[in-house]
């Protein structure tokens, strides 16, 4: 295999000891790049750990990589492919490669988008005789085919660790996998931690069955009940378990049609629970009475870091809805906190005529622990609103990120935003992804000469 000297030098620059590491290069690797890498490995024959993490690979590049592993198996002992944007299509290609491989001992595919192809990987590992460590954590794996698991646990004799943490396996799938592993006497350690615990299409009886097991297992730190309109009995049972639960950190109750009785249950959880750091209540319909109950609980809670009340302005459900008047209370509460607080106010129709926002912005200037101001998907960012925001930010040096993804800007609003960014040098990140900016607005942003400011758009 011939290649240019320039290509070899390009690859050699990323070699450290016996590892070829592209993870910090910030590159998008093409088929040609993969061929260059293989050429270098053939030339030196001293590198056996290949780390291509954080380098997006399209399907053609994945196919080329798979072909090179097949052609030169002795060159690949450890392959790290974290966050390469691998989907099920690419996963299927690598699973096919793994079936025929006899040299890889470690394969890391974490932080990708693998779902259904996970079962193909299990089938491949069943017949593989060298792989000892396989990492599929932080993917989108939800499937749990019993026969695939039985074949893996019965046939494979080399695998010692399989990491499936931080996927979307539900409670019952994790239970079944653990049971089969114990019954097979397999030596493989299967990590099922930090999975979601609930399929929101399940009936109330399944919800009740699931929450009764919350205190018996520590698989899950995040539970998602979004879209569930359950009965009062289930909410009470859930609240009782969550109050005592010491491992769930994130709870999602988005678009659940929550009313005062359910909010009272959640408020009781916030008063007693000392582990939940994030709670989402987007697109709900409890009125002022429910908001008051929640507000009092937030005052008492000492660990909550993120309260997401996005998409709750009145055009969603009408006048009888929480209007984020409790946001000032959350920020008041943050004054005495040592942890950074993120309050998400996205898509709530912010406007200078809203008294609750006037007070919120006044308090904002005195809160020293707020690090992220999330304003994404606002219907309109107006000049008067930014006029109110400006003095608040002048008095706050802790905010380092402003998220305005998907926002619409009124005429002259961008001028004020640029003025704010020039004055407040503690802000180092501005998110404008999905904003349909006019050419003059883009020109204003480009006029900012602060090298410390990163603008994502």
PDB file of C-alpha atoms in Angstrom, residues 109-112 134-142 161-170 174 189-197 218-222:
ATOM      1  CA  UNK A 109     -18.636   2.670  21.049  1.00  0.00           C
ATOM      2  CA  UNK A 110     -19.994   4.897  23.820  1.00  0.00           C
ATOM      3  CA  UNK A 111     -21.697   8.286  23.266  1.00  0.00           C
ATOM      4  CA  UNK A 112     -23.173   7.365  19.872  1.00  0.00           C
ATOM      5  CA  UNK A 134     -17.127  -3.833  25.193  1.00  0.00           C
ATOM      6  CA  UNK A 135     -18.523  -0.356  25.958  1.00  0.00           C
ATOM      7  CA  UNK A 136     -21.963   0.616  24.588  1.00  0.00           C
ATOM      8  CA  UNK A 137     -22.801   3.190  27.258  1.00  0.00           C
ATOM      9  CA  UNK A 138     -24.545   6.503  26.472  1.00  0.00           C
ATOM     10  CA  UNK A 139     -26.363   5.246  23.377  1.00  0.00           C
ATOM     11  CA  UNK A 140     -30.084   4.815  22.604  1.00  0.00           C
ATOM     12  CA  UNK A 141     -30.350   1.076  23.215  1.00  0.00           C
ATOM     13  CA  UNK A 142     -33.884   0.066  24.109  1.00  0.00           C
ATOM     14  CA  UNK A 161     -17.243  -6.470  31.018  1.00  0.00           C
ATOM     15  CA  UNK A 162     -20.171  -5.197  28.957  1.00  0.00           C
ATOM     16  CA  UNK A 163     -21.152  -1.581  29.672  1.00  0.00           C
ATOM     17  CA  UNK A 164     -24.770  -0.707  28.819  1.00  0.00           C
ATOM     18  CA  UNK A 165     -25.100   2.174  31.271  1.00  0.00           C
ATOM     19  CA  UNK A 166     -26.901   5.399  30.362  1.00  0.00           C
ATOM     20  CA  UNK A 167     -29.108   3.897  27.658  1.00  0.00           C
ATOM     21  CA  UNK A 168     -32.914   3.708  27.482  1.00  0.00           C
ATOM     22  CA  UNK A 169     -33.521   0.156  28.646  1.00  0.00           C
ATOM     23  CA  UNK A 170     -36.667   0.110  30.750  1.00  0.00           C
ATOM     24  CA  UNK A 174     -32.886  -4.504  33.104  1.00  0.00           C
ATOM     25  CA  UNK A 189     -19.998  -8.062  34.401  1.00  0.00           C
ATOM     26  CA  UNK A 190     -22.924  -6.180  32.846  1.00  0.00           C
ATOM     27  CA  UNK A 191     -23.296  -2.515  33.814  1.00  0.00           C
ATOM     28  CA  UNK A 192     -26.954  -1.417  33.583  1.00  0.00           C
ATOM     29  CA  UNK A 193     -26.634   1.708  35.700  1.00  0.00           C
ATOM     30  CA  UNK A 194     -28.173   5.067  34.775  1.00  0.00           C
ATOM     31  CA  UNK A 195     -30.860   3.781  32.418  1.00  0.00           C
ATOM     32  CA  UNK A 196     -34.348   5.192  32.048  1.00  0.00           C
ATOM     33  CA  UNK A 197     -36.811   3.213  34.078  1.00  0.00           C
ATOM     34  CA  UNK A 218     -30.091   1.239  41.665  1.00  0.00           C
ATOM     35  CA  UNK A 219     -30.115   1.043  37.889  1.00  0.00           C
ATOM     36  CA  UNK A 220     -31.697   4.386  37.258  1.00  0.00           C
ATOM     37  CA  UNK A 221     -30.729   7.995  37.957  1.00  0.00           C
ATOM     38  CA  UNK A 222     -33.154   9.448  35.423  1.00  0.00           C
TER      39      UNK A 222
END
